[in-house]
Every structure is written in structure tokens, then in C-alpha cells.
PDB file of C-alpha atoms in Angstrom:
ATOM      1  CA  MET A 133      -5.541 -25.247  16.414  1.00 55.00           C
ATOM      2  CA  THR A 134      -6.479 -22.426  18.810  1.00 59.00           C
ATOM      3  CA  ASN A 135     -10.174 -22.286  19.669  1.00 63.00           C
ATOM      4  CA  LEU A 136     -10.838 -18.525  19.820  1.00 66.00           C
ATOM      5  CA  VAL A 137     -14.073 -16.842  20.884  1.00 67.00           C
ATOM      6  CA  ILE A 138     -14.766 -13.151  20.214  1.00 72.00           C
ATOM      7  CA  HIS A 139     -16.785 -11.399  22.922  1.00 72.00           C
ATOM      8  CA  HIS A 140     -18.089  -7.975  21.976  1.00 70.00           C
ATOM      9  CA  HIS A 141     -19.988  -5.014  23.414  1.00 74.00           C
ATOM     10  CA  LEU A 142     -20.554  -2.887  20.325  1.00 72.00           C
ATOM     11  CA  SER A 143     -22.912  -0.037  19.474  1.00 70.00           C
ATOM     12  CA  ASP A 144     -23.464  -1.302  15.906  1.00 64.00           C
ATOM     13  CA  ARG A 145     -23.359  -5.029  16.382  1.00 61.00           C
ATOM     14  CA  ALA A 146     -25.239  -6.023  13.226  1.00 61.00           C
ATOM     15  CA  SER A 147     -22.887  -4.404  10.711  1.00 54.00           C
ATOM     16  CA  LEU A 148     -19.751  -5.292  12.651  1.00 56.00           C
ATOM     17  CA  ASP A 149     -20.875  -8.892  12.992  1.00 59.00           C
ATOM     18  CA  SER A 150     -20.993  -9.130   9.215  1.00 60.00           C
ATOM     19  CA  ALA A 151     -17.663  -7.386   8.749  1.00 58.00           C
ATOM     20  CA  LEU A 152     -15.907  -9.495  11.363  1.00 62.00           C
ATOM     21  CA  VAL A 153     -17.323 -12.781  10.145  1.00 60.00           C
ATOM     22  CA  ALA A 154     -16.463 -12.029   6.524  1.00 61.00           C
ATOM     23  CA  ALA A 155     -12.930 -10.957   7.388  1.00 63.00           C
ATOM     24  CA  TRP A 156     -12.129 -13.976   9.541  1.00 59.00           C
ATOM     25  CA  ASP A 157     -13.804 -16.321   7.079  1.00 56.00           C
ATOM     26  CA  ASP A 158     -11.625 -14.939   4.288  1.00 55.00           C
ATOM     27  CA  ALA A 159      -8.388 -15.335   6.209  1.00 56.00           C
ATOM     28  CA  ALA A 160      -6.450 -18.491   5.413  1.00 44.00           C
ATOM     29  CA  GLY A 161      -6.689 -21.173   8.084  1.00 46.00           C
ATOM     30  CA  VAL A 162      -9.547 -19.531  10.018  1.00 49.00           C
ATOM     31  CA  SER A 163     -13.080 -20.845  10.400  1.00 50.00           C
ATOM     32  CA  VAL A 164     -15.973 -19.008  12.083  1.00 51.00           C
ATOM     33  CA  ALA A 165     -17.927 -21.146  14.532  1.00 51.00           C
ATOM     34  CA  ASP A 166     -21.051 -19.105  15.309  1.00 48.00           C
ATOM     35  CA  VAL A 167     -22.498 -16.013  17.050  1.00 49.00           C
ATOM     36  CA  HIS A 168     -23.705 -16.295  20.639  1.00 49.00           C
ATOM     37  CA  LEU A 169     -24.885 -14.097  23.507  1.00 46.00           C
ATOM     38  CA  LEU A 170     -22.527 -13.460  26.409  1.00 48.00           C
ATOM     39  CA  GLY A 171     -22.566 -16.471  28.680  1.00 47.00           C
ATOM     40  CA  GLY A 172     -23.429 -18.816  25.831  1.00 49.00           C
ATOM     41  CA  GLY A 173     -21.304 -20.252  23.082  1.00 50.00           C
ATOM     42  CA  PRO A 174     -18.599 -22.884  23.247  1.00 52.00           C
ATOM     43  CA  ARG A 175     -17.694 -24.130  26.705  1.00 55.00           C
ATOM     44  CA  HIS A 176     -14.171 -24.964  25.568  1.00 62.00           C
ATOM     45  CA  GLN A 177     -11.974 -22.152  24.301  1.00 66.00           C
ATOM     46  CA  ASP A 178      -8.230 -21.621  24.349  1.00 72.00           C
ATOM     47  CA  ALA A 179      -8.288 -17.816  24.203  1.00 77.00           C
ATOM     48  CA  ALA A 180     -10.683 -14.879  23.863  1.00 79.00           C
ATOM     49  CA  LEU A 181     -10.716 -11.548  22.032  1.00 81.00           C
ATOM     50  CA  VAL A 182     -12.822  -8.746  23.552  1.00 84.00           C
ATOM     51  CA  LEU A 183     -14.149  -5.797  21.503  1.00 82.00           C
ATOM     52  CA  VAL A 184     -15.770  -2.860  23.333  1.00 84.00           C
ATOM     53  CA  ASP A 185     -16.672   0.479  21.716  1.00 81.00           C
ATOM     54  CA  HIS A 186     -18.980   2.110  24.274  1.00 81.00           C
ATOM     55  CA  VAL A 187     -20.271   2.121  27.840  1.00 87.00           C
ATOM     56  CA  ALA A 188     -23.232   4.301  28.785  1.00 86.00           C
ATOM     57  CA  SER A 189     -22.452   4.747  32.477  1.00 91.00           C
ATOM     58  CA  ASP A 190     -20.040   3.887  35.278  1.00 91.00           C
ATOM     59  CA  ASP A 191     -22.400   1.121  36.365  1.00 92.00           C
ATOM     60  CA  GLU A 192     -22.367  -0.396  32.888  1.00 89.00           C
ATOM     61  CA  ALA A 193     -18.569  -0.125  32.790  1.00 90.00           C
ATOM     62  CA  GLU A 194     -18.375  -2.089  36.042  1.00 91.00           C
ATOM     63  CA  VAL A 195     -20.652  -4.819  34.674  1.00 88.00           C
ATOM     64  CA  VAL A 196     -18.736  -5.123  31.397  1.00 88.00           C
ATOM     65  CA  ALA A 197     -15.360  -5.044  33.180  1.00 91.00           C
ATOM     66  CA  ALA A 198     -16.487  -7.772  35.595  1.00 90.00           C
ATOM     67  CA  ALA A 199     -17.484  -9.955  32.635  1.00 86.00           C
ATOM     68  CA  VAL A 200     -14.098  -9.392  30.966  1.00 88.00           C
ATOM     69  CA  LEU A 201     -12.134 -10.129  34.136  1.00 91.00           C
ATOM     70  CA  ASP A 202     -14.184 -13.246  34.816  1.00 87.00           C
ATOM     71  CA  LEU A 203     -13.385 -14.415  31.303  1.00 84.00           C
ATOM     72  CA  ALA A 204      -9.684 -13.655  31.817  1.00 89.00           C
ATOM     73  CA  GLN A 205      -9.632 -15.888  34.899  1.00 88.00           C
ATOM     74  CA  ARG A 206     -10.696 -18.783  32.674  1.00 84.00           C
ATOM     75  CA  VAL A 207      -8.778 -18.209  29.427  1.00 84.00           C
ATOM     76  CA  PRO A 208      -6.123 -15.752  28.154  1.00 88.00           C
ATOM     77  CA  THR A 209      -8.093 -12.696  27.019  1.00 88.00           C
ATOM     78  CA  LEU A 210      -6.935 -10.065  24.534  1.00 89.00           C
ATOM     79  CA  VAL A 211      -8.514  -6.599  24.833  1.00 91.00           C
ATOM     80  CA  LEU A 212      -8.047  -3.563  22.588  1.00 89.00           C
ATOM     81  CA  GLY A 213      -6.896  -0.122  23.654  1.00 87.00           C
ATOM     82  CA  ALA A 214     -10.454   1.228  23.505  1.00 88.00           C
ATOM     83  CA  ALA A 215     -11.503  -1.195  26.238  1.00 90.00           C
ATOM     84  CA  LEU A 216      -8.678  -0.005  28.491  1.00 93.00           C
ATOM     85  CA  THR A 217      -9.815   3.623  28.209  1.00 93.00           C
ATOM     86  CA  MET A 218     -13.447   2.758  29.053  1.00 92.00           C
ATOM     87  CA  LEU A 219     -12.916   0.011  31.632  1.00 94.00           C
ATOM     88  CA  PRO A 220     -10.492   1.164  34.368  1.00 94.00           C
ATOM     89  CA  ALA A 221     -10.629  -2.177  36.163  1.00 95.00           C
ATOM     90  CA  VAL A 222      -9.506  -3.963  32.990  1.00 95.00           C
ATOM     91  CA  ALA A 223      -6.719  -1.422  32.439  1.00 96.00           C
ATOM     92  CA  GLU A 224      -5.523  -2.060  35.990  1.00 97.00           C
ATOM     93  CA  ALA A 225      -5.632  -5.813  35.452  1.00 97.00           C
ATOM     94  CA  SER A 226      -3.629  -5.462  32.227  1.00 96.00           C
ATOM     95  CA  GLY A 227      -0.820  -3.705  34.088  1.00 96.00           C
ATOM     96  CA  VAL A 228      -0.710  -0.957  31.454  1.00 96.00           C
ATOM     97  CA  ASP A 229      -0.733   2.652  32.675  1.00 95.00           C
ATOM     98  CA  HIS A 230      -1.838   4.394  29.495  1.00 94.00           C
ATOM     99  CA  GLY A 231      -1.687   7.981  28.306  1.00 92.00           C
ATOM    100  CA  GLU A 232      -3.380   9.529  25.273  1.00 94.00           C
ATOM    101  CA  TRP A 233      -4.169   8.294  21.770  1.00 94.00           C
ATOM    102  CA  THR A 234      -1.895   9.205  18.894  1.00 94.00           C
ATOM    103  CA  PRO A 235      -3.549  10.644  15.768  1.00 92.00           C
ATOM    104  CA  ARG A 236      -4.579   8.007  13.221  1.00 91.00           C
ATOM    105  CA  HIS A 237      -1.497   7.177  11.188  1.00 89.00           C
ATOM    106  CA  GLU A 238       0.439   4.220   9.809  1.00 89.00           C
ATOM    107  CA  VAL A 239       1.374   2.072  12.794  1.00 89.00           C
ATOM    108  CA  ARG A 240       4.047  -0.583  12.323  1.00 90.00           C
ATOM    109  CA  VAL A 241       3.480  -3.334  14.880  1.00 90.00           C
ATOM    110  CA  ARG A 242       6.700  -5.304  15.333  1.00 88.00           C
ATOM    111  CA  PRO A 243       6.710  -8.615  17.253  1.00 86.00           C
ATOM    112  CA  GLU A 244       9.436  -9.044  19.846  1.00 83.00           C
ATOM    113  CA  PRO A 245      12.122 -11.676  19.149  1.00 75.00           C
ATOM    114  CA  GLY A 246      10.917 -15.048  20.315  1.00 69.00           C
ATOM    115  CA  VAL A 247       7.259 -14.192  19.714  1.00 70.00           C
ATOM    116  CA  ASP A 248       7.532 -14.558  15.945  1.00 65.00           C
ATOM    117  CA  PRO A 249       9.187 -17.938  15.292  1.00 58.00           C
ATOM    118  CA  ARG A 250       7.273 -18.325  12.023  1.00 61.00           C
ATOM    119  CA  ARG A 251       8.592 -14.945  10.834  1.00 61.00           C
ATOM    120  CA  LEU A 252       5.190 -13.399  10.225  1.00 65.00           C
ATOM    121  CA  GLY A 253       6.946 -10.040  10.126  1.00 78.00           C
ATOM    122  CA  ASP A 254       5.676  -6.542  10.936  1.00 86.00           C
ATOM    123  CA  VAL A 255       2.012  -5.608  10.604  1.00 86.00           C
ATOM    124  CA  LEU A 256       1.181  -2.184   9.121  1.00 88.00           C
ATOM    125  CA  LEU A 257      -2.094  -0.612  10.259  1.00 88.00           C
ATOM    126  CA  ALA A 258      -3.781   2.739   9.633  1.00 89.00           C
ATOM    127  CA  GLU A 259      -4.757   3.158  13.260  1.00 91.00           C
ATOM    128  CA  ARG A 260      -4.560   5.147  16.463  1.00 93.00           C
ATOM    129  CA  LEU A 261      -2.163   3.832  19.122  1.00 94.00           C
ATOM    130  CA  LEU A 262      -2.853   4.149  22.835  1.00 95.00           C
ATOM    131  CA  VAL A 263       0.487   5.208  24.304  1.00 94.00           C
ATOM    132  CA  ALA A 264       1.572   3.092  27.280  1.00 93.00           C
ATOM    133  CA  GLU A 265       3.322   5.412  29.709  1.00 91.00           C
ATOM    134  CA  LYS A 266       4.294   2.613  32.081  1.00 93.00           C
ATOM    135  CA  VAL A 267       3.783  -1.132  32.419  1.00 94.00           C
ATOM    136  CA  ALA A 268       3.931  -3.253  35.554  1.00 95.00           C
ATOM    137  CA  ASP A 269       7.041  -5.306  36.239  1.00 95.00           C
ATOM    138  CA  ASP A 270       5.267  -8.591  35.497  1.00 95.00           C
ATOM    139  CA  VAL A 271       3.902  -7.456  32.113  1.00 95.00           C
ATOM    140  CA  MET A 272       5.521  -8.942  29.006  1.00 93.00           C
ATOM    141  CA  THR A 273       5.780  -6.808  25.860  1.00 93.00           C
ATOM    142  CA  LEU A 274       4.999  -9.061  22.906  1.00 91.00           C
ATOM    143  CA  ALA A 275       5.181  -6.383  20.193  1.00 91.00           C
ATOM    144  CA  THR A 276       6.154  -2.725  19.888  1.00 93.00           C
ATOM    145  CA  ALA A 277       5.300   0.265  17.698  1.00 91.00           C
ATOM    146  CA  ASN A 278       7.451   3.310  16.948  1.00 87.00           C
ATOM    147  CA  VAL A 279       5.961   6.719  17.775  1.00 84.00           C
ATOM    148  CA  ALA A 280       8.088   9.817  17.223  1.00 81.00           C
ATOM    149  CA  TYR A 281      11.223   7.636  17.086  1.00 83.00           C
ATOM    150  CA  VAL A 282      10.430   5.978  20.423  1.00 86.00           C
ATOM    151  CA  GLU A 283       9.434   2.322  20.759  1.00 90.00           C
ATOM    152  CA  HIS A 284       6.208   1.830  22.713  1.00 92.00           C
ATOM    153  CA  PRO A 285       4.443  -1.382  23.731  1.00 94.00           C
ATOM    154  CA  ALA A 286       1.803  -2.352  21.164  1.00 94.00           C
ATOM    155  CA  VAL A 287       0.877  -5.787  22.507  1.00 93.00           C
ATOM    156  CA  THR A 288       1.272  -6.798  26.160  1.00 94.00           C
ATOM    157  CA  TRP A 289       0.526  -9.887  28.228  1.00 94.00           C
ATOM    158  CA  ARG A 290       0.104 -10.238  31.996  1.00 94.00           C
ATOM    159  CA  GLN A 291      -0.064 -13.872  32.968  1.00 92.00           C
ATOM    160  CA  SER A 292      -1.109 -13.157  36.573  1.00 93.00           C
ATOM    161  CA  SER A 293      -4.405 -11.593  35.416  1.00 95.00           C
ATOM    162  CA  GLY A 294      -4.858 -13.431  32.129  1.00 93.00           C
ATOM    163  CA  VAL A 295      -5.202 -10.107  30.276  1.00 95.00           C
ATOM    164  CA  ALA A 296      -3.341  -9.261  27.071  1.00 94.00           C
ATOM    165  CA  ALA A 297      -3.729  -5.872  25.370  1.00 95.00           C
ATOM    166  CA  LEU A 298      -3.497  -4.799  21.730  1.00 93.00           C
ATOM    167  CA  LEU A 299      -3.110  -1.040  22.092  1.00 94.00           C
ATOM    168  CA  VAL A 300      -4.915   0.102  18.960  1.00 92.00           C
ATOM    169  CA  ASP A 301      -8.411   1.514  18.572  1.00 87.00           C
ATOM    170  CA  GLY A 302      -9.802  -1.350  16.477  1.00 81.00           C
ATOM    171  CA  ALA A 303     -11.645   0.616  13.785  1.00 77.00           C
ATOM    172  CA  PRO A 304     -14.007  -1.562  11.671  1.00 72.00           C
ATOM    173  CA  ASP A 305     -11.746  -1.447   8.616  1.00 76.00           C
ATOM    174  CA  THR A 306      -8.844  -2.693  10.729  1.00 80.00           C
ATOM    175  CA  TRP A 307     -10.499  -6.107  10.866  1.00 76.00           C
ATOM    176  CA  GLN A 308     -10.361  -6.438   7.081  1.00 76.00           C
ATOM    177  CA  ASP A 309      -6.572  -6.758   7.284  1.00 80.00           C
ATOM    178  CA  ARG A 310      -5.663 -10.418   6.766  1.00 78.00           C
ATOM    179  CA  GLU A 311      -2.184  -9.916   8.198  1.00 80.00           C
ATOM    180  CA  LEU A 312      -3.666  -8.489  11.396  1.00 81.00           C
ATOM    181  CA  LEU A 313      -6.006 -11.459  11.712  1.00 80.00           C
ATOM    182  CA  ARG A 314      -3.099 -13.860  11.356  1.00 78.00           C
ATOM    183  CA  PHE A 315      -1.097 -11.826  13.869  1.00 80.00           C
ATOM    184  CA  VAL A 316      -3.937 -11.730  16.423  1.00 80.00           C
ATOM    185  CA  GLY A 317      -4.410 -15.465  16.052  1.00 76.00           C
ATOM    186  CA  HIS A 318      -0.686 -15.983  16.551  1.00 77.00           C
ATOM    187  CA  VAL A 319      -0.555 -13.751  19.649  1.00 80.00           C
ATOM    188  CA  LEU A 320      -3.486 -15.586  21.199  1.00 77.00           C
ATOM    189  CA  GLY A 321      -1.765 -18.861  20.450  1.00 74.00           C
ATOM    190  CA  VAL A 322       1.356 -17.576  22.210  1.00 78.00           C
ATOM    191  CA  VAL A 323      -0.441 -16.345  25.336  1.00 80.00           C
ATOM    192  CA  GLY A 324      -2.456 -19.552  25.361  1.00 74.00           C
ATOM    193  CA  GLY A 325       0.767 -21.510  25.604  1.00 68.00           C
ATOM    194  CA  ARG A 326       1.111 -22.546  21.954  1.00 50.00           C
ATOM    195  CA  ARG A 327       4.362 -21.002  20.785  1.00 44.00           C
ATOM    196  CA  ASP A 328       3.846 -22.078  17.194  1.00 47.00           C
ATOM    197  CA  ALA A 329       0.219 -21.022  16.821  1.00 46.00           C
ATOM    198  CA  GLY A 330      -1.386 -22.600  13.808  1.00 49.00           C
ATOM    199  CA  ASP A 331      -4.905 -22.357  12.403  1.00 51.00           C
ATOM    200  CA  VAL A 332      -7.435 -20.461  14.477  1.00 50.00           C
ATOM    201  CA  ARG A 333     -11.108 -21.394  14.971  1.00 53.00           C
ATOM    202  CA  VAL A 334     -13.293 -18.363  15.681  1.00 51.00           C
ATOM    203  CA  GLY A 335     -16.651 -17.898  17.399  1.00 54.00           C
ATOM    204  CA  MET A 336     -18.336 -14.615  18.395  1.00 49.00           C
ATOM    205  CA  ILE A 337     -20.205 -13.739  21.574  1.00 50.00           C
ATOM    206  CA  GLY A 338     -22.135 -10.483  21.974  1.00 51.00           C
ATOM    207  CA  TYR A 339     -22.914  -8.592  25.171  1.00 48.00           C
TER     208      TYR A 339
END
């Protein structure tokens, strides 16, 4: 079982807390541990998921980015595309040189061979994709998405920094998708060193 903690810096924490907890709680094999402030929560975790939807200033961006990078030094940490656009230091650590967002459309996220031993299959999302224009040589592409007949990285992992990236926006309704929750749990199990990721235990930490 992968012990996952969700760290978030969200403008509407109360409603998203409820949505996230309900979605994870409804997904088979997932249990929600609790909600904690940043710096609290479980001391032992196998992987982390970071959700960021705003920063008010460059100073705040530096503080949030430092917290994310500190976390990534301790456990594999998955960030969404929105965090990369707002936190340049995290984007640099991810090794993903990103371009612009696509319009919101049906995105088919396809795991790379070897990442999907349980044959979870593709994940279809109504989302925006942050186009990766270039990735560093030591970045692994764990899943791709097709945009205008070109395959682009959709999920990446950089072991040297401990940062993985899911290059979608992460709209609230995205987290109601059970298949996405299973996929995220599986990816975090993979980057955490568990190739056959099983059930996922979830906690949430707010910033």
C-alpha cells in the first residue's frame, strides 16, 4: 500500500477539500487519512501529490516552491501543470521546459510500456494540457498525450530532484474521475519504487 499525502495551496480550500475527500473515498482501494496543515500530518509517507492554484506574489511563489522542493527531497512528489506555470523553481526542478496550455478538450493520457503492468489502460480527461516543449535528458516520460497528431509528455519523473509532473490543469471536476485517481495512485507507486502499485492511503495537507 502506498501512503500518499496531498499537499495543497488552493484559493477555495473548503469546497475542494470536500470534493477531493469524497472522490478519493469513493475510489476502490483508497482510504482518506485526515486533513492537516503544511508541516503537520503523517511523518511517514511514500509519495506526495501537490495541488496549487494561485500565488499572490513572487515572494509567495518562492515560499511555496521552497516547500514543494523540500518535500521532493524527502519523498517522490507529483505536481500538476498549474504548479509548473506558477512556480518557476519547481518547473526547473522537474526538468520540463513548458510552452502554452492547449484549449480544454478530451485528453487521452496513455501510460508508456512498462509503466502499466496491470493494464489500467488509457485515461480520458476533459482537461487542458500544458505542452512540454523540451525535457531534460534525465527526465523519464511515464505517459503521453496526443495533441494535433503529435505525442507530448503527459506525466514525467525526474529522480534526481524527486519531482514528477502531471501536465494537466487539475480542474475540480477532474478529481471526480475514478480512473484518474487509480492512475495517479499507480504513478505515485511507480515513482516511489513500487512497480505494481496497489491500494493507496490518502491524507491531505493544506498550505
